CSV table of C-alpha atoms in Angstrom, one decimal:
chain,number,residue,atom,x,y,z
Q,223,MET,CA,12.3,-10.6,-18.0
Q,224,ARG,CA,14.4,-7.8,-19.6
Q,225,GLU,CA,18.1,-7.7,-18.7
Q,226,PRO,CA,19.4,-4.3,-17.6
Q,227,HIS,CA,21.7,-4.0,-20.6
Q,228,SER,CA,18.8,-4.2,-23.0
Q,229,HIS,CA,16.8,-1.5,-21.4
Q,230,PRO,CA,15.4,0.7,-24.2
Q,231,ASP,CA,16.5,4.3,-24.5
Q,232,HIS,CA,12.9,5.5,-24.5
Q,233,LEU,CA,10.0,3.7,-22.9
Q,234,TRP,CA,7.3,5.7,-24.7
Q,235,ARG,CA,7.0,8.2,-27.5
Q,236,ASN,CA,6.0,11.8,-26.7
Q,237,PRO,CA,3.4,12.3,-29.4
Q,238,GLU,CA,1.5,15.5,-30.2
Q,239,PRO,CA,-2.2,15.0,-29.4
Q,240,ARG,CA,-4.4,14.1,-32.3
Q,241,ARG,CA,-7.7,15.8,-32.8
Q,242,ALA,CA,-9.8,12.9,-31.8
Q,243,TYR,CA,-9.7,9.6,-30.0
Q,244,GLU,CA,-12.1,6.8,-29.1
Q,245,VAL,CA,-11.1,7.0,-25.4
Q,246,VAL,CA,-9.5,9.9,-23.6
Q,247,ILE,CA,-8.2,9.0,-20.1
Q,248,VAL,CA,-7.5,12.1,-17.9
Q,249,GLY,CA,-4.6,11.4,-15.6
Q,250,ALA,CA,-1.4,9.4,-16.4
Q,251,GLY,CA,-0.9,8.0,-12.9
Q,252,GLY,CA,-0.8,4.3,-12.2
Q,253,HIS,CA,-4.5,3.8,-12.6
Q,254,GLY,CA,-4.7,5.8,-15.8
Q,255,LEU,CA,-1.8,4.0,-17.4
Q,256,ALA,CA,-3.1,0.6,-16.3
Q,257,THR,CA,-6.5,1.4,-17.7
Q,258,ALA,CA,-4.9,2.3,-21.0
Q,259,TYR,CA,-2.9,-0.9,-21.0
Q,260,TYR,CA,-5.9,-3.1,-20.3
Q,261,LEU,CA,-8.1,-1.2,-22.8
Q,262,ALA,CA,-5.6,-2.1,-25.5
Q,263,LYS,CA,-4.7,-5.6,-24.2
Q,264,ASN,CA,-8.1,-7.0,-23.1
Q,265,HIS,CA,-10.4,-5.1,-25.3
Q,266,GLY,CA,-8.4,-4.2,-28.4
Q,267,ILE,CA,-9.1,-0.5,-28.0
Q,268,THR,CA,-5.9,1.3,-28.9
Q,269,ASP,CA,-7.3,4.6,-30.2
Q,270,VAL,CA,-6.6,6.0,-26.7
Q,271,ALA,CA,-4.9,9.0,-25.3
Q,272,VAL,CA,-3.8,9.4,-21.7
Q,273,LEU,CA,-3.7,13.1,-20.8
Q,274,GLU,CA,-1.4,14.3,-18.0
Q,275,ARG,CA,-1.2,17.9,-16.8
Q,276,GLY,CA,2.3,17.3,-15.3
Q,277,TRP,CA,4.6,14.5,-16.0
Q,278,LEU,CA,3.8,10.8,-16.3
Q,279,ALA,CA,3.3,9.2,-12.8
Q,280,GLY,CA,4.4,12.4,-11.0
Q,281,GLY,CA,1.4,12.7,-8.7
Q,282,ASN,CA,0.4,10.1,-6.0
Q,283,MET,CA,2.1,7.4,-8.0
Q,284,ALA,CA,5.4,9.0,-7.1
Q,285,ARG,CA,4.4,9.7,-3.5
Q,286,ASN,CA,2.9,6.5,-2.1
Q,287,THR,CA,4.4,3.9,0.2
Q,288,THR,CA,4.0,1.0,-2.2
Q,289,VAL,CA,2.2,-1.4,0.2
Q,290,ILE,CA,0.3,-4.2,-1.6
Q,291,ARG,CA,-2.2,-6.4,0.2
Q,292,SER,CA,-5.7,-7.7,-0.2
Q,293,ASN,CA,-6.8,-8.5,3.3
Q,294,TYR,CA,-9.9,-6.3,3.4
Q,295,LEU,CA,-12.9,-7.2,5.5
Q,296,TRP,CA,-15.9,-6.9,3.3
Q,297,ASP,CA,-16.5,-9.4,0.4
Q,298,GLU,CA,-16.8,-6.6,-2.2
Q,299,SER,CA,-13.4,-5.1,-1.2
Q,300,ALA,CA,-11.7,-8.5,-0.8
Q,301,ALA,CA,-12.8,-9.5,-4.3
Q,302,ILE,CA,-11.4,-6.4,-6.1
Q,303,TYR,CA,-8.2,-6.2,-4.1
Q,304,GLU,CA,-7.5,-9.9,-4.4
Q,305,HIS,CA,-8.1,-9.7,-8.1
Q,306,SER,CA,-5.5,-6.9,-8.1
Q,307,LEU,CA,-3.0,-9.0,-6.0
Q,308,LYS,CA,-3.4,-11.9,-8.4
Q,309,LEU,CA,-2.5,-9.6,-11.3
Q,310,TRP,CA,0.5,-8.3,-9.3
Q,311,GLU,CA,1.8,-11.9,-9.0
Q,312,HIS,CA,2.3,-12.1,-12.8
Q,313,LEU,CA,2.8,-8.5,-13.7
Q,314,ALA,CA,6.6,-8.5,-14.1
Q,315,ASP,CA,6.4,-11.3,-16.7
Q,316,GLU,CA,3.3,-9.9,-18.4
Q,317,LEU,CA,4.9,-6.4,-18.8
Q,318,ASP,CA,8.4,-7.8,-19.4
Q,319,TYR,CA,9.8,-5.4,-16.8
Q,320,ASP,CA,11.2,-6.1,-13.3
Q,321,ILE,CA,8.9,-4.1,-11.2
Q,322,GLN,CA,10.6,-5.4,-8.0
Q,323,PHE,CA,7.4,-6.9,-6.7
Q,324,SER,CA,8.3,-8.6,-3.5
Q,325,GLN,CA,5.9,-10.7,-1.5
Q,326,ARG,CA,7.6,-10.3,1.8
Q,327,GLY,CA,4.5,-10.3,3.9
Q,328,VAL,CA,2.3,-7.6,5.5
Q,329,LEU,CA,2.2,-7.8,9.2
Q,330,SER,CA,-0.5,-5.8,11.0
Q,331,LEU,CA,0.2,-5.4,14.7
Q,332,VAL,CA,-2.5,-5.5,17.4
Q,333,HIS,CA,-2.3,-3.6,20.6
Q,334,SER,CA,-5.7,-3.7,22.3
Q,335,LEU,CA,-8.6,-6.1,22.8
Q,336,GLY,CA,-10.7,-4.1,20.3
Q,337,ASP,CA,-7.8,-4.5,17.8
Q,338,ARG,CA,-7.6,-8.2,18.6
Q,339,ARG,CA,-11.3,-8.9,17.9
Q,340,GLU,CA,-11.1,-6.9,14.7
Q,341,GLY,CA,-8.0,-8.7,13.6
Q,342,LEU,CA,-9.3,-12.2,14.3
Q,343,ARG,CA,-12.6,-11.3,12.6
Q,344,ARG,CA,-10.7,-10.1,9.5
Q,345,VAL,CA,-8.5,-13.2,9.4
Q,346,ASN,CA,-11.6,-15.3,9.4
Q,347,ALA,CA,-13.4,-13.1,6.8
Q,348,ASN,CA,-10.3,-13.2,4.6
Q,349,ARG,CA,-10.1,-17.0,4.8
Q,350,LEU,CA,-13.7,-17.4,3.9
Q,351,ASN,CA,-12.8,-15.3,0.8
Q,352,GLU,CA,-9.9,-17.6,0.1
Q,353,ILE,CA,-7.4,-14.9,0.9
Q,354,ASP,CA,-4.3,-16.0,2.9
Q,355,ALA,CA,-4.4,-14.6,6.4
Q,356,GLU,CA,-2.9,-15.7,9.7
Q,357,TRP,CA,-3.1,-14.8,13.3
Q,358,LEU,CA,0.2,-14.4,15.1
Q,359,THR,CA,0.9,-14.5,18.8
Q,360,PRO,CA,3.5,-11.9,20.1
Q,361,ALA,CA,6.2,-14.7,20.0
Q,362,GLU,CA,5.2,-15.4,16.4
Q,363,VAL,CA,5.4,-11.7,15.6
Q,364,LYS,CA,8.9,-11.6,17.1
Q,365,ALA,CA,9.9,-14.7,15.1
Q,366,PHE,CA,8.6,-13.3,11.8
Q,367,CYS,CA,9.9,-9.8,12.3
Q,368,PRO,CA,12.7,-9.9,14.9
Q,369,ILE,CA,13.2,-6.1,15.2
Q,370,VAL,CA,9.7,-5.4,16.5
Q,371,ASN,CA,9.6,-4.6,20.2
Q,372,VAL,CA,7.1,-7.1,21.7
Q,373,SER,CA,8.1,-6.2,25.3
Q,374,PRO,CA,5.1,-5.7,27.6
Q,375,ASP,CA,7.1,-2.7,29.0
Q,376,VAL,CA,5.8,-0.1,26.5
Q,377,ARG,CA,2.7,2.1,26.5
Q,378,TYR,CA,0.9,0.0,23.9
Q,379,PRO,CA,2.3,-3.6,24.0
Q,380,VAL,CA,2.0,-5.8,21.0
Q,381,ILE,CA,-0.5,-8.5,21.9
Q,382,GLY,CA,-0.6,-10.2,18.5
Q,383,GLY,CA,-0.8,-9.5,14.8
Q,384,THR,CA,-2.3,-10.5,11.5
Q,385,LEU,CA,-0.2,-11.6,8.6
Q,386,GLN,CA,-0.8,-11.7,4.9
Q,387,ARG,CA,2.3,-13.5,3.5
Q,388,ARG,CA,1.3,-12.8,-0.1
Q,389,GLY,CA,1.4,-9.0,0.6
Q,390,GLY,CA,4.4,-6.9,0.0
Q,391,ILE,CA,5.8,-4.0,-2.0
Q,392,ALA,CA,6.8,-3.0,-5.6
Q,393,LYS,CA,8.8,-0.3,-7.1
Q,394,HIS,CA,6.2,2.4,-7.9
Q,395,ASP,CA,8.1,4.1,-10.7
Q,396,TYR,CA,8.8,0.9,-12.5
Q,397,VAL,CA,5.2,-0.1,-12.3
Q,398,ALA,CA,4.1,3.1,-14.0
Q,399,TRP,CA,6.9,2.9,-16.6
Q,400,ALA,CA,6.1,-0.7,-17.4
Q,401,PHE,CA,2.4,0.0,-18.0
Q,402,ALA,CA,3.3,3.1,-20.0
Q,403,HIS,CA,5.8,1.2,-22.1
Q,404,LYS,CA,3.4,-1.5,-23.0
Q,405,ALA,CA,0.4,0.8,-23.6
Q,406,ASP,CA,2.6,3.0,-25.8
Q,407,GLU,CA,3.8,-0.1,-27.7
Q,408,MET,CA,0.2,-1.0,-28.5
Q,409,GLY,CA,-0.5,2.5,-29.9
Q,410,VAL,CA,-1.8,4.4,-26.9
Q,411,ASP,CA,-0.7,8.1,-27.0
Q,412,LEU,CA,0.7,9.2,-23.6
Q,413,ILE,CA,0.5,13.0,-23.7
Q,414,GLN,CA,2.3,14.9,-20.9
Q,415,ASN,CA,2.0,18.6,-20.1
Q,416,CYS,CA,-1.6,18.5,-21.3
Q,417,GLU,CA,-4.0,19.9,-18.8
Q,418,VAL,CA,-7.8,19.5,-19.1
Q,419,THR,CA,-9.4,22.9,-18.7
Q,420,GLY,CA,-13.0,22.0,-19.6
Q,421,PHE,CA,-15.3,19.5,-21.2
Q,422,ASP,CA,-17.0,19.7,-24.6
Q,423,LEU,CA,-20.7,18.9,-23.9
Q,424,ASP,CA,-23.6,18.2,-26.2
Q,425,GLY,CA,-26.6,18.2,-24.0
Q,426,GLY,CA,-26.0,15.6,-21.3
Q,427,ARG,CA,-23.3,13.9,-23.3
Q,428,VAL,CA,-19.6,14.5,-23.3
Q,429,ARG,CA,-17.8,14.5,-26.6
Q,430,GLY,CA,-14.4,15.8,-25.8
Q,431,VAL,CA,-12.1,17.8,-23.6
Q,432,HIS,CA,-10.7,21.3,-23.8
Q,433,THR,CA,-7.0,21.3,-22.9
Q,434,ASN,CA,-4.1,23.8,-22.9
Q,435,ARG,CA,-3.1,22.1,-26.2
Q,436,GLY,CA,-6.5,22.5,-27.9
Q,437,LEU,CA,-9.8,20.6,-28.1
Q,438,ILE,CA,-9.5,16.8,-28.2
Q,439,ALA,CA,-12.6,15.0,-29.2
Q,440,ALA,CA,-13.4,11.6,-27.7
Q,441,SER,CA,-16.2,9.1,-27.9
Q,442,LYS,CA,-15.6,8.3,-24.2
Q,443,VAL,CA,-13.8,10.3,-21.4
Q,444,ALA,CA,-12.5,8.5,-18.4
Q,445,LEU,CA,-11.5,10.4,-15.3
Q,446,CYS,CA,-8.6,9.0,-13.4
Q,447,ALA,CA,-7.3,12.0,-11.4
Q,448,ALA,CA,-7.3,10.9,-7.7
Q,449,GLY,CA,-7.0,14.0,-5.5
Q,450,HIS,CA,-8.0,16.3,-8.3
Q,451,SER,CA,-11.1,14.4,-9.3
Q,452,THR,CA,-13.3,17.1,-7.8
Q,453,VAL,CA,-11.6,19.8,-9.8
Q,454,LEU,CA,-12.5,18.0,-13.0
Q,455,ALA,CA,-16.0,17.1,-11.9
Q,456,ASP,CA,-16.7,20.7,-10.9
Q,457,MET,CA,-16.0,21.7,-14.5
Q,458,ILE,CA,-18.9,19.6,-15.7
Q,459,GLY,CA,-21.2,20.2,-12.7
Q,460,LEU,CA,-20.9,16.6,-11.5
Q,461,ASP,CA,-20.9,16.3,-7.7
Q,462,LEU,CA,-18.6,13.8,-6.1
Q,463,PRO,CA,-18.7,12.7,-2.4
Q,464,ILE,CA,-14.9,13.2,-2.3
Q,465,GLN,CA,-12.7,15.2,0.1
Q,466,SER,CA,-9.1,15.9,-0.9
Q,467,HIS,CA,-6.5,15.6,1.9
Q,468,PRO,CA,-2.7,15.5,2.2
Q,469,LEU,CA,-1.2,12.1,3.0
Q,470,GLN,CA,2.3,12.4,4.2
Q,471,ALA,CA,5.1,9.9,3.9
Q,472,LEU,CA,8.8,9.9,4.6
Q,473,VAL,CA,12.1,8.1,4.0
Q,474,SER,CA,15.2,7.5,6.0
Q,475,GLU,CA,18.7,7.5,4.6
Q,476,LEU,CA,19.8,4.2,2.9
Q,477,LEU,CA,20.4,1.5,5.5
Q,478,GLU,CA,21.7,-2.1,5.5
Q,479,PRO,CA,18.7,-4.5,5.3
Q,480,VAL,CA,17.1,-4.5,8.7
Q,481,LEU,CA,13.4,-4.9,8.0
Q,482,ASN,CA,12.2,-8.0,6.2
Q,483,CYS,CA,8.5,-7.3,5.8
Q,484,VAL,CA,5.9,-4.6,5.8
Q,485,VAL,CA,4.8,-3.7,9.3
Q,486,MET,CA,1.6,-1.7,10.0
Q,487,SER,CA,0.2,-0.6,13.3
Q,488,ASN,CA,-3.4,0.6,13.4
Q,489,ALA,CA,-3.3,1.7,17.0
Q,490,VAL,CA,-0.1,3.6,17.4
Q,491,HIS,CA,-0.4,4.3,13.7
Q,492,VAL,CA,2.5,4.0,11.4
Q,493,TYR,CA,3.3,1.7,8.5
Q,494,VAL,CA,6.9,0.9,7.4
Q,495,SER,CA,8.8,-1.1,4.9
Q,496,GLN,CA,12.4,-1.1,3.7
Q,497,ALA,CA,12.7,-0.3,0.0
Q,498,HIS,CA,15.0,-2.4,-2.2
Q,499,LYS,CA,17.5,0.5,-2.3
Q,500,GLY,CA,17.7,0.5,1.5
Q,501,GLU,CA,15.6,3.5,2.8
Q,502,LEU,CA,12.9,3.0,5.4
Q,503,VAL,CA,9.6,4.1,3.9
Q,504,MET,CA,7.0,5.2,6.4
Q,505,GLY,CA,3.5,6.6,6.4
Q,506,ALA,CA,0.5,7.1,8.6
Q,507,GLY,CA,-2.8,8.9,8.4
Q,508,ILE,CA,-4.1,11.8,6.4
Q,509,ASP,CA,-3.9,15.4,7.6
Q,510,PRO,CA,-7.4,16.2,8.8
Q,511,TYR,CA,-8.1,19.3,6.7
Q,512,ASN,CA,-8.9,19.6,3.0
Q,513,SER,CA,-5.9,20.6,0.9
Q,514,TYR,CA,-4.4,20.5,-2.5
Q,515,ALA,CA,-1.0,21.8,-1.3
Q,516,GLN,CA,1.0,18.5,-1.4
Q,517,ARG,CA,2.3,19.2,2.1
Q,518,GLY,CA,1.0,18.6,5.6
Q,519,SER,CA,1.6,19.5,9.2
Q,520,PRO,CA,4.9,18.6,10.9
Q,521,HIS,CA,3.2,17.0,14.0
Q,522,VAL,CA,1.7,14.3,11.8
Q,523,ILE,CA,5.3,13.3,10.9
Q,524,GLU,CA,6.4,13.6,14.5
Q,525,TYR,CA,3.6,11.3,15.8
Q,526,GLN,CA,4.4,8.6,13.2
Q,527,LEU,CA,8.1,8.7,14.0
Q,528,ALA,CA,7.3,8.4,17.7
Q,529,ALA,CA,5.2,5.3,16.9
Q,530,ALA,CA,8.0,3.9,14.8
Q,531,CYS,CA,10.6,4.4,17.4
Q,532,GLU,CA,8.5,2.7,20.1
Q,533,LEU,CA,7.8,-0.3,17.8
Q,534,PHE,CA,11.4,-0.4,16.5
Q,535,PRO,CA,13.9,0.8,19.0
Q,536,ILE,CA,16.6,0.1,16.4
Q,537,PHE,CA,15.2,3.0,14.3
Q,538,SER,CA,15.9,5.6,16.9
Q,539,ARG,CA,19.2,6.7,15.4
Q,540,ALA,CA,18.0,6.7,11.8
Q,541,HIS,CA,17.5,10.0,10.1
Q,542,VAL,CA,14.6,11.4,8.2
Q,543,LEU,CA,15.9,12.2,4.8
Q,544,ARG,CA,12.8,13.8,3.3
Q,545,THR,CA,9.1,14.0,3.8
Q,546,TRP,CA,6.4,14.8,1.3
Q,547,ALA,CA,2.6,14.6,0.7
Q,548,GLY,CA,0.3,13.4,-2.0
Q,549,ILE,CA,-3.3,14.6,-2.3
Q,550,VAL,CA,-5.6,11.7,-1.7
Q,551,ASP,CA,-9.3,11.5,-2.6
Q,552,VAL,CA,-11.1,10.3,0.4
Q,553,SER,CA,-14.7,8.9,0.0
Q,554,PRO,CA,-17.2,8.7,2.9
Q,555,ASP,CA,-16.9,4.9,3.3
Q,556,ALA,CA,-13.1,4.6,2.4
Q,557,SER,CA,-14.0,2.6,-0.7
Q,558,PRO,CA,-13.4,3.6,-4.3
Q,559,ILE,CA,-16.0,5.1,-6.7
Q,560,LEU,CA,-15.7,3.4,-10.1
Q,561,GLY,CA,-18.2,3.4,-12.9
Q,562,LEU,CA,-20.5,5.4,-15.0
Q,563,THR,CA,-21.7,8.9,-14.2
Q,564,PRO,CA,-24.9,10.8,-14.9
Q,565,VAL,CA,-23.1,12.4,-17.9
Q,566,GLU,CA,-23.3,10.1,-20.9
Q,567,ASN,CA,-19.9,8.8,-22.0
Q,568,LEU,CA,-18.1,10.1,-18.9
Q,569,PHE,CA,-16.6,7.5,-16.6
Q,570,ILE,CA,-15.2,8.0,-13.1
Q,571,ASN,CA,-12.5,6.2,-11.1
Q,572,CYS,CA,-11.7,7.9,-7.8
Q,573,GLY,CA,-12.1,7.6,-4.1
Q,574,TRP,CA,-9.2,5.2,-3.6
Q,575,GLY,CA,-8.0,7.5,-0.9
Q,576,THR,CA,-4.9,6.3,0.9
Q,577,GLY,CA,-4.8,2.9,-0.7
Q,578,GLY,CA,-4.9,3.2,-4.5
Q,579,PHE,CA,-1.4,1.9,-5.3
Q,580,LYS,CA,-2.1,-1.7,-4.4
Q,581,ALA,CA,-5.2,-1.6,-6.7
Q,582,THR,CA,-3.3,-0.3,-9.7
Q,583,PRO,CA,-3.6,-3.4,-12.0
Q,584,GLY,CA,-7.0,-4.4,-10.6
Q,585,ALA,CA,-8.5,-1.0,-11.0
Q,586,GLY,CA,-7.1,-0.6,-14.5
Q,587,TRP,CA,-8.6,-4.0,-15.4
Q,588,VAL,CA,-12.1,-3.3,-14.2
Q,589,TYR,CA,-12.1,0.3,-15.3
Q,590,ALA,CA,-11.0,-0.7,-18.8
Q,591,HIS,CA,-13.9,-3.3,-18.9
Q,592,THR,CA,-16.4,-0.6,-17.7
Q,593,ILE,CA,-15.3,1.8,-20.4
Q,594,ALA,CA,-15.2,-0.8,-23.1
Q,595,HIS,CA,-18.6,-2.2,-22.4
Q,596,GLY,CA,-20.3,0.9,-21.1
Q,597,LYS,CA,-21.4,-0.9,-17.9
Q,598,PRO,CA,-19.6,-1.8,-14.7
Q,599,HIS,CA,-17.4,-4.9,-14.4
Q,600,PRO,CA,-18.9,-7.4,-11.9
Q,601,LEU,CA,-16.1,-6.6,-9.5
Q,602,SER,CA,-16.7,-2.9,-9.6
Q,603,ALA,CA,-20.5,-3.0,-9.7
Q,604,PRO,CA,-20.8,-2.5,-5.9
Q,605,PHE,CA,-18.5,0.6,-6.1
Q,606,THR,CA,-20.7,2.9,-8.2
Q,607,LEU,CA,-21.6,6.4,-7.4
Q,608,GLU,CA,-25.2,5.4,-6.8
Q,609,ARG,CA,-24.3,3.6,-3.5
Q,610,PHE,CA,-24.4,7.0,-1.6
Q,611,THR,CA,-28.0,7.3,-2.6
Q,612,THR,CA,-29.1,3.7,-2.0
Q,613,GLY,CA,-27.1,3.5,1.2
Q,614,ALA,CA,-25.3,0.3,0.1
Q,615,LEU,CA,-22.0,1.6,1.5
Q,616,ILE,CA,-18.8,-0.6,1.7
Q,617,ASP,CA,-17.5,0.7,5.0
Q,618,GLU,CA,-13.8,-0.1,5.1
Q,619,HIS,CA,-13.0,2.6,7.6
Q,620,GLY,CA,-11.0,0.9,10.3
Q,621,ALA,CA,-12.2,-2.5,9.0
Q,622,ALA,CA,-9.4,-2.4,6.4
Q,623,ALA,CA,-6.8,-2.2,9.1
Q,624,VAL,CA,-7.0,1.5,8.6
Q,625,ALA,CA,-3.6,2.3,7.2
Q,626,HIS,CA,-2.9,1.5,3.5
O,18,MET,CA,-0.2,26.3,10.0
O,19,LEU,CA,-1.4,29.0,12.3
O,20,ILE,CA,-5.2,29.2,12.9
O,21,PRO,CA,-6.8,32.4,14.2
O,22,CYS,CA,-9.0,31.4,17.1
O,23,PRO,CA,-11.3,34.4,17.7
O,24,TRP,CA,-10.7,34.1,21.4
O,25,CYS,CA,-7.1,33.0,21.8
O,26,GLY,CA,-5.5,34.4,18.6
O,27,ASP,CA,-3.1,32.6,16.2
O,28,ARG,CA,-2.3,29.1,17.5
O,29,GLU,CA,-0.7,26.1,15.9
O,30,ASP,CA,-3.1,23.7,14.1
O,31,ILE,CA,-2.2,20.8,16.4
O,32,GLU,CA,-4.4,22.5,19.0
O,33,PHE,CA,-7.5,22.3,16.8
O,34,LYS,CA,-9.9,19.7,15.4
O,35,TYR,CA,-11.2,20.2,11.9
O,36,GLY,CA,-14.9,20.5,11.4
O,37,GLY,CA,-15.1,20.4,7.6
O,38,ALA,CA,-17.1,22.6,5.3
O,39,ALA,CA,-19.1,25.4,7.0
O,40,GLN,CA,-22.7,26.3,6.4
O,41,VAL,CA,-24.0,22.9,5.5
O,42,ALA,CA,-27.7,23.4,5.8
O,43,TYR,CA,-30.0,20.7,7.3
O,44,PRO,CA,-32.9,19.9,4.9
O,45,THR,CA,-35.6,22.5,5.3
O,46,ASP,CA,-38.3,20.0,4.9
O,47,PRO,CA,-36.8,16.7,6.2
O,48,GLN,CA,-40.1,14.7,6.1
O,49,SER,CA,-40.4,15.2,2.3
O,50,ALA,CA,-36.7,14.9,1.5
O,51,ASP,CA,-36.0,11.9,-0.7
O,52,ASP,CA,-33.0,9.5,-0.8
O,53,ALA,CA,-31.1,11.7,-3.3
O,54,HIS,CA,-31.7,14.8,-1.1
O,55,TRP,CA,-30.4,12.9,2.0
O,56,ALA,CA,-27.4,11.6,0.1
O,57,ARG,CA,-26.4,15.1,-0.7
O,58,TYR,CA,-26.8,16.3,2.8
O,59,VAL,CA,-25.0,13.4,4.4
O,60,PHE,CA,-22.2,12.6,2.0
O,61,PHE,CA,-21.6,15.5,-0.4
O,62,ARG,CA,-19.4,18.4,0.7
O,63,PRO,CA,-17.6,21.2,-1.2
O,64,ASN,CA,-14.0,20.2,-2.0
O,65,PRO,CA,-12.7,23.3,-3.8
O,66,LYS,CA,-9.1,23.9,-5.0
O,67,GLY,CA,-8.9,27.5,-3.7
O,68,THR,CA,-10.9,29.3,-1.0
O,69,MET,CA,-13.0,27.2,1.3
O,70,ALA,CA,-15.4,28.2,4.1
O,71,GLU,CA,-14.8,25.7,7.0
O,72,ARG,CA,-15.2,25.1,10.7
O,73,TRP,CA,-12.5,24.5,13.4
O,74,VAL,CA,-12.8,23.9,17.1
O,75,HIS,CA,-10.0,25.0,19.5
O,76,THR,CA,-10.0,21.6,21.4
O,77,ALA,CA,-6.7,22.2,23.3
O,78,GLY,CA,-7.7,25.8,24.1
O,79,CYS,CA,-10.9,27.6,24.7
O,80,ARG,CA,-13.0,24.9,22.9
O,81,ARG,CA,-14.7,27.4,20.8
O,82,TRP,CA,-16.2,26.6,17.3
O,83,PHE,CA,-15.7,29.2,14.6
O,84,ASN,CA,-15.6,29.6,10.9
O,85,VAL,CA,-12.7,30.7,8.7
O,86,VAL,CA,-12.0,31.0,5.0
O,87,ARG,CA,-8.8,29.1,4.0
O,88,ASP,CA,-7.1,28.7,0.7
O,89,THR,CA,-6.7,24.9,0.2
O,90,VAL,CA,-3.6,25.5,-2.0
O,91,THR,CA,-1.7,28.1,0.0
O,92,HIS,CA,-3.2,27.4,3.4
O,93,THR,CA,-3.6,31.2,4.0
O,94,ILE,CA,-6.5,31.9,6.3
O,95,ARG,CA,-8.8,34.8,6.9
O,96,PRO,CA,-11.7,35.0,9.4
O,97,ALA,CA,-15.0,34.3,7.8
């Protein structure tokens, strides 16, 4: 791994866009950068541009709560998220960059009989998929995470929990920069301040994108724009079953180490971890209304803080340093949409909703494969746009322990 | 965000539940609607960056359903 003193002055070039590329990826967030990296690394496709209307990794990649886990209920989800988690486990070495991946464990608290049944079912489903999962009693919860209040004397007592020890967090910026650095090194052009304003179509086939920096031709165009996917799809008349919502998060001031793992609570609804630097990072559910405003309603923050203070009485004197929101792309079944589109040479990766960060390497891997071969990777085959017509949904609402 | 309930006037959004896009039409001939048609009706909704016609219900107030037009970037609202 690279020592701090040898950190390069620049992690990527800032090239002018060329007139044509083999593949143009729209969106230089985590998924777009990972896709570019794996296109170059796994498929030898380096004639690639990643276009970004703002700055690199400045959207949801800069706004998420960095939780990484793979303990999803359904086989299709378990397979793709576990693939991603296995990539995370070697990513720092592969990218030669300390992304501060820390497998400190993700603990999901259980507060009701319904929660308990769901939790036990998910633990068993995970084990059948060879994903590590444990059921914890309240005493075991207390032993694993001593600052959780497991007293019966609260409104929603903790009656157990599920634990994925291999889950954890990573440093989001470093992840993006590491993928960007390696993709750039292999010849990928990362082009910031380049907004796609339209598509160059030839019949039912896409052959390039119009941007604020001119027309850029491409044999293949791959959308990777999360909450703004619909804005792009609308330009080409492609309908997506996506709704864009604000997802808020917050941090406290920097504190001494007090929280040793990721804790999530589905029922009282908050998830929290302590970043390496020391701030408590918290999130909860989306704001209910459609929005592109990157801000949400104050009561959503108030509710998650109330939940956090009940679970962790020690937090009651911490301060909220700042709150923010990202725009997440929510699909009807809370599962991603990844694959081909009715428009020839146009590919789509969206619908990760509130949980896309953990999938960054896995999504990049399968999306690169899909783009390179012109057909879905086996792991993403169940996640195509067609499932909303066939009815073969992968319903991870609630079943995925809700919070991401 | 203040939402103009037609009966109670401007109230904070915490008093309301969101009803999503307004004017989603049920298939006119449901017997002959195919899977693609049903998919569109069940799963596909407008998601504009800009003005959006949408429904709200004043759950903590008069419980009335109503439509507004809201800008999804600025959150400014006008009655539909």
